[in-house]
CSV table of C-alpha atoms and ligand atoms in Angstrom, one decimal:
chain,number,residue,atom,x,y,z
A,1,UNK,CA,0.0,0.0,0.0
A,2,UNK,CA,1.2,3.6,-0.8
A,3,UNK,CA,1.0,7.2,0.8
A,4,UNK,CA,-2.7,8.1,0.0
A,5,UNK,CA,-4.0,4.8,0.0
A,6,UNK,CA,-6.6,4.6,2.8
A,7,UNK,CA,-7.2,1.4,4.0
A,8,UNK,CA,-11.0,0.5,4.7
A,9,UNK,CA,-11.0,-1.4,7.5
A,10,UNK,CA,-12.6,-4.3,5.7
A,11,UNK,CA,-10.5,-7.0,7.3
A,12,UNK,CA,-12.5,-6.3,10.5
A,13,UNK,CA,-16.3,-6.4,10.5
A,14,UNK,CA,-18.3,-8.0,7.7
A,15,UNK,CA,-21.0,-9.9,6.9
A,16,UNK,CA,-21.3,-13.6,5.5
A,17,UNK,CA,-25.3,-14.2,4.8
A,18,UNK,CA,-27.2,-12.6,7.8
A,19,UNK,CA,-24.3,-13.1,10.0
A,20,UNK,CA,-22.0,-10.7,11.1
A,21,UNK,CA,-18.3,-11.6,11.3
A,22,UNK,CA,-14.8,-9.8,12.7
A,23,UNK,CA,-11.9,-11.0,10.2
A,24,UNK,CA,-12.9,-15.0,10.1
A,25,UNK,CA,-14.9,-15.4,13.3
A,26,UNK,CA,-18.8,-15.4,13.8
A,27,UNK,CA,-19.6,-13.5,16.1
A,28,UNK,CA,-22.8,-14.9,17.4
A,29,UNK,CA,-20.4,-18.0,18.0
A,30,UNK,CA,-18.1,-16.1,19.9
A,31,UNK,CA,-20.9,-15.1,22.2
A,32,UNK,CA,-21.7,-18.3,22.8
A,33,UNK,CA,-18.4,-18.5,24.2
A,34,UNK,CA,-17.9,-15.7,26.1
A,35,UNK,CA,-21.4,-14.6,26.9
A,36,UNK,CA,-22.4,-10.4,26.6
A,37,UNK,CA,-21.6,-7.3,27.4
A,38,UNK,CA,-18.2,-8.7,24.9
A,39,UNK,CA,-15.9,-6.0,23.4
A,40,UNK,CA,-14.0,-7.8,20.6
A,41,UNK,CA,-11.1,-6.3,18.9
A,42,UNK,CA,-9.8,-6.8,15.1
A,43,UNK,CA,-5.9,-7.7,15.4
A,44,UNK,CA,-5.3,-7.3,11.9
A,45,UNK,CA,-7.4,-3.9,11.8
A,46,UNK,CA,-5.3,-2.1,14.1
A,47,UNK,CA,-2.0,-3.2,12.7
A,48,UNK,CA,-3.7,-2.1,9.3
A,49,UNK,CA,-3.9,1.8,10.7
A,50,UNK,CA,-0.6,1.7,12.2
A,51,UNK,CA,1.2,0.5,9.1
A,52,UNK,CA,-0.9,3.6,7.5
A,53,UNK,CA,0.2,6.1,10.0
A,54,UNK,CA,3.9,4.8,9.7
A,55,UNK,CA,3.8,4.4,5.8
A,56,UNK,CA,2.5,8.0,5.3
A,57,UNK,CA,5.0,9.6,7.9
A,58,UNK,CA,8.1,7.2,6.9
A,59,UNK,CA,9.8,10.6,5.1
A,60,UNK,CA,10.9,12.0,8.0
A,61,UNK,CA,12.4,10.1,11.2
A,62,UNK,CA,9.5,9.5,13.6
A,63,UNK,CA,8.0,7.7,17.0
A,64,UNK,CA,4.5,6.6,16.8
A,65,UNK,CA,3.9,6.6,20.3
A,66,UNK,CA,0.3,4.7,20.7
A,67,UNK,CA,-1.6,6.8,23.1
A,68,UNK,CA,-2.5,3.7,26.0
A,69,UNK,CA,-5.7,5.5,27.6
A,70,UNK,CA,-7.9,4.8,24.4
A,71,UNK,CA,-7.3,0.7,24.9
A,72,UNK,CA,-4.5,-0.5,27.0
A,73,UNK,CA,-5.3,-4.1,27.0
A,74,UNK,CA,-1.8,-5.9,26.7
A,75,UNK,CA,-2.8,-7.7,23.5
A,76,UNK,CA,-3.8,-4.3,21.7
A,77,UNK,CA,-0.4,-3.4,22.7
A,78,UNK,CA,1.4,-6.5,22.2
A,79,UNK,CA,0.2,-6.4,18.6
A,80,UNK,CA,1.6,-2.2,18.6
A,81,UNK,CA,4.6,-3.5,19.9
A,82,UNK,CA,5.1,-6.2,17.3
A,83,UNK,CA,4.9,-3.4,14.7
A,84,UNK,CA,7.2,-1.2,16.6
A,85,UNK,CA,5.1,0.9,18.5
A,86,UNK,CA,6.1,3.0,20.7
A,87,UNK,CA,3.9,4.5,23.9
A,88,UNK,CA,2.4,7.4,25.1
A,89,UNK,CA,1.4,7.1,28.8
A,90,UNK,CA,0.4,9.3,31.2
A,91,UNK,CA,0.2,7.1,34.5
A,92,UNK,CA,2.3,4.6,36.3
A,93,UNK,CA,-0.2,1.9,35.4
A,94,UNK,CA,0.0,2.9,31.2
A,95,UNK,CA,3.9,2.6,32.3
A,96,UNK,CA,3.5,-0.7,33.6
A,97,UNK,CA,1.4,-1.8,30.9
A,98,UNK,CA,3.2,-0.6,28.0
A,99,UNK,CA,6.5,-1.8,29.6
A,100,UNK,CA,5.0,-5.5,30.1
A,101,UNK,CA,3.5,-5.4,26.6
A,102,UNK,CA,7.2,-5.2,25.2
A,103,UNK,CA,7.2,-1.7,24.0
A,104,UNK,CA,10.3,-0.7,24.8
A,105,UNK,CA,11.1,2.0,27.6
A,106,UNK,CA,12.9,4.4,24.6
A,107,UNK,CA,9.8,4.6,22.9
A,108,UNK,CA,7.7,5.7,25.7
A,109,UNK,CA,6.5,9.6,26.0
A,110,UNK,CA,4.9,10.4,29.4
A,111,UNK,CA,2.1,13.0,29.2
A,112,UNK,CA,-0.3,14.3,32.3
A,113,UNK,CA,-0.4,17.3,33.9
A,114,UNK,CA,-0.3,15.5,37.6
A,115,UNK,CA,2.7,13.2,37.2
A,116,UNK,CA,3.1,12.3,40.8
A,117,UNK,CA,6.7,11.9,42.1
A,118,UNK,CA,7.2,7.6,42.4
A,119,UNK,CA,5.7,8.3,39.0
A,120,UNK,CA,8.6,10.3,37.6
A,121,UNK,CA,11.3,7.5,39.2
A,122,UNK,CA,9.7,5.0,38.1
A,123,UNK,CA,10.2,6.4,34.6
A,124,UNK,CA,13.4,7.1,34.9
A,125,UNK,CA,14.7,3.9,36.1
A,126,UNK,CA,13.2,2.9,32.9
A,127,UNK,CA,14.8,5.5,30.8
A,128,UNK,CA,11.8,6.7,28.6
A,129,UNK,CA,12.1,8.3,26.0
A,130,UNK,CA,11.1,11.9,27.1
A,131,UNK,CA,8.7,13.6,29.4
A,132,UNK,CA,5.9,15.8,28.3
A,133,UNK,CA,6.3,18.7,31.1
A,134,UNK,CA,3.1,20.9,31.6
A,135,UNK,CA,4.1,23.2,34.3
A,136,UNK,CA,7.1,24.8,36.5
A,137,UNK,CA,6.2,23.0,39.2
A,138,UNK,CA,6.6,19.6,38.1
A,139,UNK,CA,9.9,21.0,35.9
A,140,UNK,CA,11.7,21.9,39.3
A,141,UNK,CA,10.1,18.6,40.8
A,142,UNK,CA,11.3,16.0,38.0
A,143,UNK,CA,14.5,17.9,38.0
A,144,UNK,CA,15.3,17.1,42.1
A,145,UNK,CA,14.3,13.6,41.1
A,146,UNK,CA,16.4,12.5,38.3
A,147,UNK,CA,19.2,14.7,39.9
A,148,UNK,CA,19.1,12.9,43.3
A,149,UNK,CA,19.2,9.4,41.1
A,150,UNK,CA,22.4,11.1,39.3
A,151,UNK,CA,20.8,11.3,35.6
A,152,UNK,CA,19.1,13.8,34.1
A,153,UNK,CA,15.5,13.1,33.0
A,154,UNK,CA,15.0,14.0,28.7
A,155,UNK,CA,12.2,16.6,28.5
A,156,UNK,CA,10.3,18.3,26.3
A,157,UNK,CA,7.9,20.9,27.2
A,158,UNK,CA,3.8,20.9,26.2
A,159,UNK,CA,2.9,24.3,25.1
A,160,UNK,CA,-0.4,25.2,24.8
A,161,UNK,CA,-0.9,27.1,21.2
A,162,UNK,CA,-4.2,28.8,21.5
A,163,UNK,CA,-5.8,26.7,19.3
A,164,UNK,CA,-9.5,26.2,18.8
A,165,UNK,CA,-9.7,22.6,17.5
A,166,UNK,CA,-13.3,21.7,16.2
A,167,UNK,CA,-13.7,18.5,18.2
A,168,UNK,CA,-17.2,17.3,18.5
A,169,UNK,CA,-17.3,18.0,22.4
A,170,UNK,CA,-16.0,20.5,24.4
A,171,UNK,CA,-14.4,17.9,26.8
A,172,UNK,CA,-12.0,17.2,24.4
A,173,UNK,CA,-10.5,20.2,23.5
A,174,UNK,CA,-7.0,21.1,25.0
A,175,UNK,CA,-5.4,23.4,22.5
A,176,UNK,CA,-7.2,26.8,23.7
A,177,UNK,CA,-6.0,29.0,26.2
A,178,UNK,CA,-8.3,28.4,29.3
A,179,UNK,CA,-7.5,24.4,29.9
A,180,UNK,CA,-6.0,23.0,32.4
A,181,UNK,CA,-3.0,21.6,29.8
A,182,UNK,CA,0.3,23.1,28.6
A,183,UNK,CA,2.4,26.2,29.4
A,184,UNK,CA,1.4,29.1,27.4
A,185,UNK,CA,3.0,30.1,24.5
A,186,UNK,CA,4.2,33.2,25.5
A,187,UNK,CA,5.8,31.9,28.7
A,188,UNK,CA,7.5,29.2,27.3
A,189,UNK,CA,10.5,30.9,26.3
A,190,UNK,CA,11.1,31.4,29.9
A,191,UNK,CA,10.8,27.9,31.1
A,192,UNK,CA,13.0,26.7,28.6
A,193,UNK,CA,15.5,29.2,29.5
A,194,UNK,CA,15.0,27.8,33.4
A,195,UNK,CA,14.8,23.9,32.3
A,196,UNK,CA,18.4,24.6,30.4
A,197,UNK,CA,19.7,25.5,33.5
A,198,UNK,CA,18.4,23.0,35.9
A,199,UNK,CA,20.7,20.1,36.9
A,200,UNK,CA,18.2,17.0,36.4
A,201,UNK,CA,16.7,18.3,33.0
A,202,UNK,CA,18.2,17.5,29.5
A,203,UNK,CA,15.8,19.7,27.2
A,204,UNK,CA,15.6,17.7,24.4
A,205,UNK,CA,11.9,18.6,22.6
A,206,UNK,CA,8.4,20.3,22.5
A,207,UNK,CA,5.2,19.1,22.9
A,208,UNK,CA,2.0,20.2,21.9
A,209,UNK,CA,-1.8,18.2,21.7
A,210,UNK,CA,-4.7,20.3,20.8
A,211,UNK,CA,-7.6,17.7,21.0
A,212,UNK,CA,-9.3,14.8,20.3
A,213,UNK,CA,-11.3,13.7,16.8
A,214,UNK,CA,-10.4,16.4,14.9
A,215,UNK,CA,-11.2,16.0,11.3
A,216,UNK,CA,-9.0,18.1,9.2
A,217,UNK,CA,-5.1,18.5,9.2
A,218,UNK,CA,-5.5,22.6,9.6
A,219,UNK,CA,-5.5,22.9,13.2
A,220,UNK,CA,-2.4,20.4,13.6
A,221,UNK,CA,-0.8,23.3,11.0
A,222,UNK,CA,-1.9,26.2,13.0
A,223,UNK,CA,0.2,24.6,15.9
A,224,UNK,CA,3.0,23.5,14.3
A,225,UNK,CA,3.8,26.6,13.3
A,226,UNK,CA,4.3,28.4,16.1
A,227,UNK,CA,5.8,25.5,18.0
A,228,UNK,CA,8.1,26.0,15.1
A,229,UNK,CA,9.0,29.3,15.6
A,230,UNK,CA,9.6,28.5,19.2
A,231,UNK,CA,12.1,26.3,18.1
A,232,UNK,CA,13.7,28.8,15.7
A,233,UNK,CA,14.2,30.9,18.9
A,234,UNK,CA,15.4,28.8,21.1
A,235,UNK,CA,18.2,27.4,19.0
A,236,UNK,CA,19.1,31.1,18.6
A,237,UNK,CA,19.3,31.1,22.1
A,238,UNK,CA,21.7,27.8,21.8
A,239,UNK,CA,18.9,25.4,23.4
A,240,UNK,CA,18.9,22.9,20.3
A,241,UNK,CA,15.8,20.4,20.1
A,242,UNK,CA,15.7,16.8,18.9
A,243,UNK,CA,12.4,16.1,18.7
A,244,UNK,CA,8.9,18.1,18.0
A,245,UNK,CA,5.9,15.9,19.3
A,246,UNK,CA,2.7,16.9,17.9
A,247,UNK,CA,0.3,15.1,20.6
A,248,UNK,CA,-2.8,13.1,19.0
A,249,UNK,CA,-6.6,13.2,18.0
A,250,UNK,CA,-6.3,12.5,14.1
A,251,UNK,CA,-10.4,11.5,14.2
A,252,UNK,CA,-12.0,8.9,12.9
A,253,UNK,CA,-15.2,8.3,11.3
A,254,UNK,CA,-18.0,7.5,13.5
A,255,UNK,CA,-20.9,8.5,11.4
A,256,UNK,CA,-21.3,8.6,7.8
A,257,UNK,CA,-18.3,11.1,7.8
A,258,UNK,CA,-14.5,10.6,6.8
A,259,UNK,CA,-11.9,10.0,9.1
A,260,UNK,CA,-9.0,11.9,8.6
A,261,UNK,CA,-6.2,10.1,6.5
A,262,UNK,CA,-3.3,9.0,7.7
A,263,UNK,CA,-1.9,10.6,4.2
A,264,UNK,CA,-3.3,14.3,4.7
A,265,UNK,CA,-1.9,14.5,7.7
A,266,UNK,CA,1.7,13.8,6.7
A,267,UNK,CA,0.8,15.9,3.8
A,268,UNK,CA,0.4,19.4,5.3
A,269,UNK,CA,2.8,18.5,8.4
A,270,UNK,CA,5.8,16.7,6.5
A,271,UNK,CA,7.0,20.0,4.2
A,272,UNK,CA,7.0,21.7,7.6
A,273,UNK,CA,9.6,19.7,9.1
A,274,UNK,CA,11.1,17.2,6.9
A,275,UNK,CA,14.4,20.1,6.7
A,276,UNK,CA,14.6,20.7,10.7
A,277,UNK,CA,16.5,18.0,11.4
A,278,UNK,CA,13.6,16.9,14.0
A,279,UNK,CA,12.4,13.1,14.8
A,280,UNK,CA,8.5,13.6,14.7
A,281,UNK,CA,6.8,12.0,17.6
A,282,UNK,CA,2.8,11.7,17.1
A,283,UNK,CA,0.3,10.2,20.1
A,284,UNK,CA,-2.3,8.5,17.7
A,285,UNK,CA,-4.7,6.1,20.0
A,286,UNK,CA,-7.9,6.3,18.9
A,287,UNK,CA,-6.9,6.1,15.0
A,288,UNK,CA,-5.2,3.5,15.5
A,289,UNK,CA,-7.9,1.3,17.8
A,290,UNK,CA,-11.2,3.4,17.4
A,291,UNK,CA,-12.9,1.3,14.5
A,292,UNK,CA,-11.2,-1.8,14.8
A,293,UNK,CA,-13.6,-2.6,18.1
A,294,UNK,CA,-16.9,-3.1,18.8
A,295,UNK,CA,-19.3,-4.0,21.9
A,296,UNK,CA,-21.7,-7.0,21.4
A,297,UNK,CA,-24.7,-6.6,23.8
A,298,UNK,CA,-28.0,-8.4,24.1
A,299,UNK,CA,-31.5,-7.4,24.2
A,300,UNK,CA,-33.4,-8.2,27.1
A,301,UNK,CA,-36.5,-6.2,26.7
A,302,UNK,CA,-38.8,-4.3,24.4
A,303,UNK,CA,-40.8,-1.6,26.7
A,304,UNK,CA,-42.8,1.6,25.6
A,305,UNK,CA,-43.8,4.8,27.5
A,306,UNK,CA,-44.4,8.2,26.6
A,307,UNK,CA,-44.3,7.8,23.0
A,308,UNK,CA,-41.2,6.4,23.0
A,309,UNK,CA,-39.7,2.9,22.7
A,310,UNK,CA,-36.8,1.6,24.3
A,311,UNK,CA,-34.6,-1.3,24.1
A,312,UNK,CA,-33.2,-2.4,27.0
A,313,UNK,CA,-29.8,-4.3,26.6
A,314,UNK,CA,-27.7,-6.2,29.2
A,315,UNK,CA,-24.6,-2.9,28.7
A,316,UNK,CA,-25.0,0.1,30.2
A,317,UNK,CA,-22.7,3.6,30.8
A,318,UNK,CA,-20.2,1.4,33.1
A,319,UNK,CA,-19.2,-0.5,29.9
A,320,UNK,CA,-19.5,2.1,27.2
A,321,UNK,CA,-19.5,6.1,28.5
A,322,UNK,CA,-18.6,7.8,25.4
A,323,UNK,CA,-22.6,8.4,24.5
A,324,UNK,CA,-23.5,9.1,27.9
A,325,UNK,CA,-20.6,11.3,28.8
A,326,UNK,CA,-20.0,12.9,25.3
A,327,UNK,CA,-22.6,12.5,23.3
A,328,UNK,CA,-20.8,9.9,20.9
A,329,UNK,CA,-22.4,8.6,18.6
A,330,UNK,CA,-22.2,5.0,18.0
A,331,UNK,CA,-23.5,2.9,15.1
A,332,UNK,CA,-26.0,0.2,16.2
A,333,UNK,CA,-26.7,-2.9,14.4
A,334,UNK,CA,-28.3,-6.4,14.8
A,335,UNK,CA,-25.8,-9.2,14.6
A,336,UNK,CA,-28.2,-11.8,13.3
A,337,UNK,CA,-31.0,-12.2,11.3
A,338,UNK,CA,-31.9,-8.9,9.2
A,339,UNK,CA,-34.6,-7.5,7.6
A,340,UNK,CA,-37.0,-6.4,10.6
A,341,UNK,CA,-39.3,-3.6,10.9
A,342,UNK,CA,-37.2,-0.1,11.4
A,343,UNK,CA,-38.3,1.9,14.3
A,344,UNK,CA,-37.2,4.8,16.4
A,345,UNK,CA,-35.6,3.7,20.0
A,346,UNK,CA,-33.6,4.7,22.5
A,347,UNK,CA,-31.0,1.7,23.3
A,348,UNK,CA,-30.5,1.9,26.8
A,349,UNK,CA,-29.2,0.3,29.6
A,350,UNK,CA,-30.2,-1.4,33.0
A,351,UNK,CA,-28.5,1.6,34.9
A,352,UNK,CA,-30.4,3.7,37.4
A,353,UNK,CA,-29.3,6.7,35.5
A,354,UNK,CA,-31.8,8.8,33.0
A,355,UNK,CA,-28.6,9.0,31.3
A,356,UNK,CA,-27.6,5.5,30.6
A,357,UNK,CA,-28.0,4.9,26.7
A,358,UNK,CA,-26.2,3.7,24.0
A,359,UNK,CA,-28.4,5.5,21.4
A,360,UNK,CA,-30.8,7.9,21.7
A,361,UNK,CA,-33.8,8.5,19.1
A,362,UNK,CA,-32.1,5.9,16.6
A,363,UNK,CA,-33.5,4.5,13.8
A,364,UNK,CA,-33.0,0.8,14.0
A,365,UNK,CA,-34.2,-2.7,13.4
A,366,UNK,CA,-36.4,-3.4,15.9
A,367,UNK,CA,-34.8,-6.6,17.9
A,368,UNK,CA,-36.4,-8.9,19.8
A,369,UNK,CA,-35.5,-9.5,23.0
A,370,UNK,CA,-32.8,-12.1,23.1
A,371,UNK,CA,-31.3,-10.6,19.7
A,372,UNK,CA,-27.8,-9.3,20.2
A,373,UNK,CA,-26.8,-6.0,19.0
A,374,UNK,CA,-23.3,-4.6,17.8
A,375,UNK,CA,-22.3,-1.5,19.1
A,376,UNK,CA,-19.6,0.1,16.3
A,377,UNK,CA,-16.2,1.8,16.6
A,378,UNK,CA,-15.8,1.4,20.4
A,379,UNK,CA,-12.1,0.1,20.4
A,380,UNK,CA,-11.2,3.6,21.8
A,381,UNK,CA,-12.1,5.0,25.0
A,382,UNK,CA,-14.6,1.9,25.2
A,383,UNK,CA,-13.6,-0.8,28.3
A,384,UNK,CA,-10.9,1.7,28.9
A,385,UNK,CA,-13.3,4.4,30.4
A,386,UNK,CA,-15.8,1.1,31.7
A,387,UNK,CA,-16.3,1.0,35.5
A,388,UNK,CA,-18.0,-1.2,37.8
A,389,UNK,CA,-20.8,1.3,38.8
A,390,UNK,CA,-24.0,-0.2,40.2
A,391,UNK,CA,-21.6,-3.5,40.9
A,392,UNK,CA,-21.6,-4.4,37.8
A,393,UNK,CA,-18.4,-6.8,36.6
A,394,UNK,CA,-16.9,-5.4,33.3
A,395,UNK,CA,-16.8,-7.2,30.3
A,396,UNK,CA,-14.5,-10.0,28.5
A,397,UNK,CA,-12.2,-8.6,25.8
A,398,UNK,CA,-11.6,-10.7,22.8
A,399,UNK,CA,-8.8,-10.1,20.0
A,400,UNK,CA,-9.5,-11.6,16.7
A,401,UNK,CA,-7.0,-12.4,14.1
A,402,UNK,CA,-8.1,-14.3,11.2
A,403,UNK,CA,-10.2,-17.2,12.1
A,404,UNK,CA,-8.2,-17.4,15.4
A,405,UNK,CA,-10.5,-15.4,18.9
A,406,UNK,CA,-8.3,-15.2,21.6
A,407,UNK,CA,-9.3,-14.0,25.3
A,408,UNK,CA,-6.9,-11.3,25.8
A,409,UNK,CA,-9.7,-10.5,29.6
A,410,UNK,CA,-11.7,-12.7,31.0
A,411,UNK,CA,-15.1,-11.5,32.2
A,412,UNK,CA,-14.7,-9.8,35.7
A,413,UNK,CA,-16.5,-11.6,38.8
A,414,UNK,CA,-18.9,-10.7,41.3
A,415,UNK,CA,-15.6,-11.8,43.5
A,416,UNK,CA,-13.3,-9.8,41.9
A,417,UNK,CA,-16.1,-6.6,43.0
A,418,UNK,CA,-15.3,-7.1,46.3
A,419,UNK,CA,-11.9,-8.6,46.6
A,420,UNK,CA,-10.1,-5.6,47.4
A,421,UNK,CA,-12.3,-4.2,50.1
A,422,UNK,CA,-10.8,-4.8,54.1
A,423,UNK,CA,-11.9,-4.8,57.6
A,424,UNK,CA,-14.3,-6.5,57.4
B,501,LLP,N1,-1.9,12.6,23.7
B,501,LLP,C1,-2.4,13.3,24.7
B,501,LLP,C2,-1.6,14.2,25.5
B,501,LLP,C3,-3.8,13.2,25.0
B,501,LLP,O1,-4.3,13.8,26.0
B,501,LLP,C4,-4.6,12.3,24.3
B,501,LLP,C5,-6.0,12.1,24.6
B,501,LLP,C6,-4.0,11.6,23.2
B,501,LLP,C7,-2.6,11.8,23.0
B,501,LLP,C8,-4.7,10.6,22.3
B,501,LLP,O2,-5.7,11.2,21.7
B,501,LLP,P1,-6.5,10.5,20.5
B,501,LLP,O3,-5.5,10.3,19.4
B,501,LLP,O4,-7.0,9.2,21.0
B,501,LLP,O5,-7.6,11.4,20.1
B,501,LLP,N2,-12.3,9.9,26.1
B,501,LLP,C9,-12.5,10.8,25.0
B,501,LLP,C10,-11.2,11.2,24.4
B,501,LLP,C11,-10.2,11.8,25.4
B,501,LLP,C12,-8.9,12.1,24.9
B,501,LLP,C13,-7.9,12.4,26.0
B,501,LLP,N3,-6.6,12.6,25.5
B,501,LLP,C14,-13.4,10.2,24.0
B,501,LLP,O6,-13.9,9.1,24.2
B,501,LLP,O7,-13.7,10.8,22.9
């Protein structure tokens, strides 16, 4: 496959007859194994995007650090590390994972704004490849540590641009002024100056992430260009940088609309700093793992009231937040037998929450209870953001890869609830 050829994703979920398959498997089959709420993963799919991403960006030297929060279960990464993956992390846990998945510790970024202190040793004992630094504070901080353990930690510094990236929700946008992330632009200068002079600080990059799902390539331009005049200044100032990271949220489709392509985004980055003598780090997770899932559900009942119809499934908000907490939009489908009456329904779930749904107002096939329904694109931010609310155990994970299903988690217990709890 060349630059500009978009892959469609069609090794992951298809039909055969009525039957709805990922790669080789059936997946009312694979129910039968594993039982429902089931989020099953395409191997092949996301190895598919990240050989995209890495074709399209293989002009310049680069570090596709997978971004761990969108789906950190150690056989998505294992597959990522297999291709050469590298990590972004932003927790002692993501550091553990990533680590035990077999990414290695020099292709590990570590983002957060609240990087806690046994945090920073425990990724430098590692030796990651750099830190993501959002304030002063935890500058001076990771500076005492690495000094006291006699290195110095490799940092770059995440400024915030001031730019308004288009993302479908407000709770995931970062680039503008008034968040929480990054040091502002027009103090940056100054903390570089400081960081060059601190004793446990090699200043080796620059960081910026504006946002999550955004859709076209301008708002990754608007950035980069005045991260790259920062770095014009600073090496006038004799701080040289080795790497630029440029953060995540290239977006995928979720409705009928396009995804971003791997190849338009190298496109308008690439002339931009294919002559600075840069490696280009990029935090991809949800590109990379955001279509190749999806949650398999069942019905359980049919009820109406107050004009409205509502299917009531067996997953709720603990195992899929995004359209409760964002609004997301996921596509809904019946995994068997087609051809029903279509209806208007909420899908909802059997949480004591008004906002516990899946779907709202969605024109679907109306299922019978029993029927099992296929909740789309939910490999990102989908059992990652799950929970055990109302004591509910999360669901089994299953990776697919050709005709092979492997359970890569099994289905947590009623035990497992409580087996942390003490005193008794
Ligand atoms: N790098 C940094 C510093 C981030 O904060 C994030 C995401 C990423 C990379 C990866 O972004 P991605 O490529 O996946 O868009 N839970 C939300 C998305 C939250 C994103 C948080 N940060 C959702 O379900 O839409």
């Amino acid at each position: 496959m060349g630059p500009g050829v978009l892959s469609t994703n069609s090794a992951a979920f298809h039909r055969q007859g009525d039957d709805l398959f990922c790669e080789d498997v059936d997946l009312a089959a694979l129910v039968e194994q594993h039982g429902t709420p089931l989020y099953v993963y395409s191997r092949t799919a996301i190895q598919e995007r990240y050989r995209e991403l890495d074709w399209a960006l293989s002009p310049v030297p680069h570090l596709i650090a997978y971004s761990v929060k969108a789906n950190g279960n150690l056989g998505v990464l294992r597959a990522l590390a297999e291709m050469g993956a590298g990590a972004d992390i932003v927790s002692g846990g993501e550091l553990h994972r990533a680590l035990l998945a077999g990414i290695p510790a020099e292709r590990i970024v570590f983002s957060g704004v609240g990087k806690t202190a046994p945090e920073m040793a425990a990724a430098l004992d590692a030796g990651i490849h750099g830190f993501n630094v959002e304030s002063e504070g935890e500058l001076r901080l990771l500076s005492e540590i690495a000094h006291q353990r006699g290195v110095r930690a490799p940092v770059a510094l995440r400024v915030n641009p001031d730019v308004q990236s288009p993302t479908p929700h407000a709770y995931t946008r970062t680039g503008h002024a008034a968040t929480k992330f990054g040091i502002p632009m027009a103090r940056a200068l100054e903390l570089y100056r400081e960081a060059a002079t601190l004793p446990g600080i090699h200043v080796r990059g620059v960081d910026v992430h504006i946002g999550s799902q955004i859709l076209q390539p301008d708002p990754y331009l608007l950035a980069l260009v005045q991260v790259l005049e920062l770095v014009e200044q600073l090496a006038h100032e004799g701080i040289g940088l080795d790497y630029l990271d440029l953060g995540g949220g290239l977006g995928i489709a979720y409705t009928g609309e396009e995804g971003i392509s791997a190849s338009a985004f190298a496109d308008a980055i690439i002339p931009h700093v294919e002559s600075k003598g840069l490696q280009l780090v990029v935090e991809p997770g949800r590109y990379i793992v955001g279509a190749a899932g999806l949650l398999i559900t069942r019905v359980l009942y049919i009820k109406e009231g107050g004009g409205k119809r509502f299917v009531i499934t067996d997953a709720g908000m603990n195992d899929l937040l995004r359209p409760s907490h964002y609004e997301g939009y996921h596509r809904v489908e019946l995994v068997g037998r087609r051809g029903r009456e279509r209806v208007l329904a909420d899908v909802v779930g059997p949480i004591c929450e008004t906002g516990d749904f899946l779907a709202l107002d969605r024109e679907i096939e109306l299922p019978e209870p029993g029927d099992l329904l296929a909740i789309h694109t939910v490999g990102a931010y989908g059992f990652s953001m799950s929970s055990t609310y109302n004591q509910r155990p999360r669901p089994a994970e299953v990776l697919v890869e050709d005709d092979k299903a492997m359970l890569v988690r099994r289905r947590e217990t009623i035990e497992d609830l409580v087996a942390g709890e003490v005193g008794l």
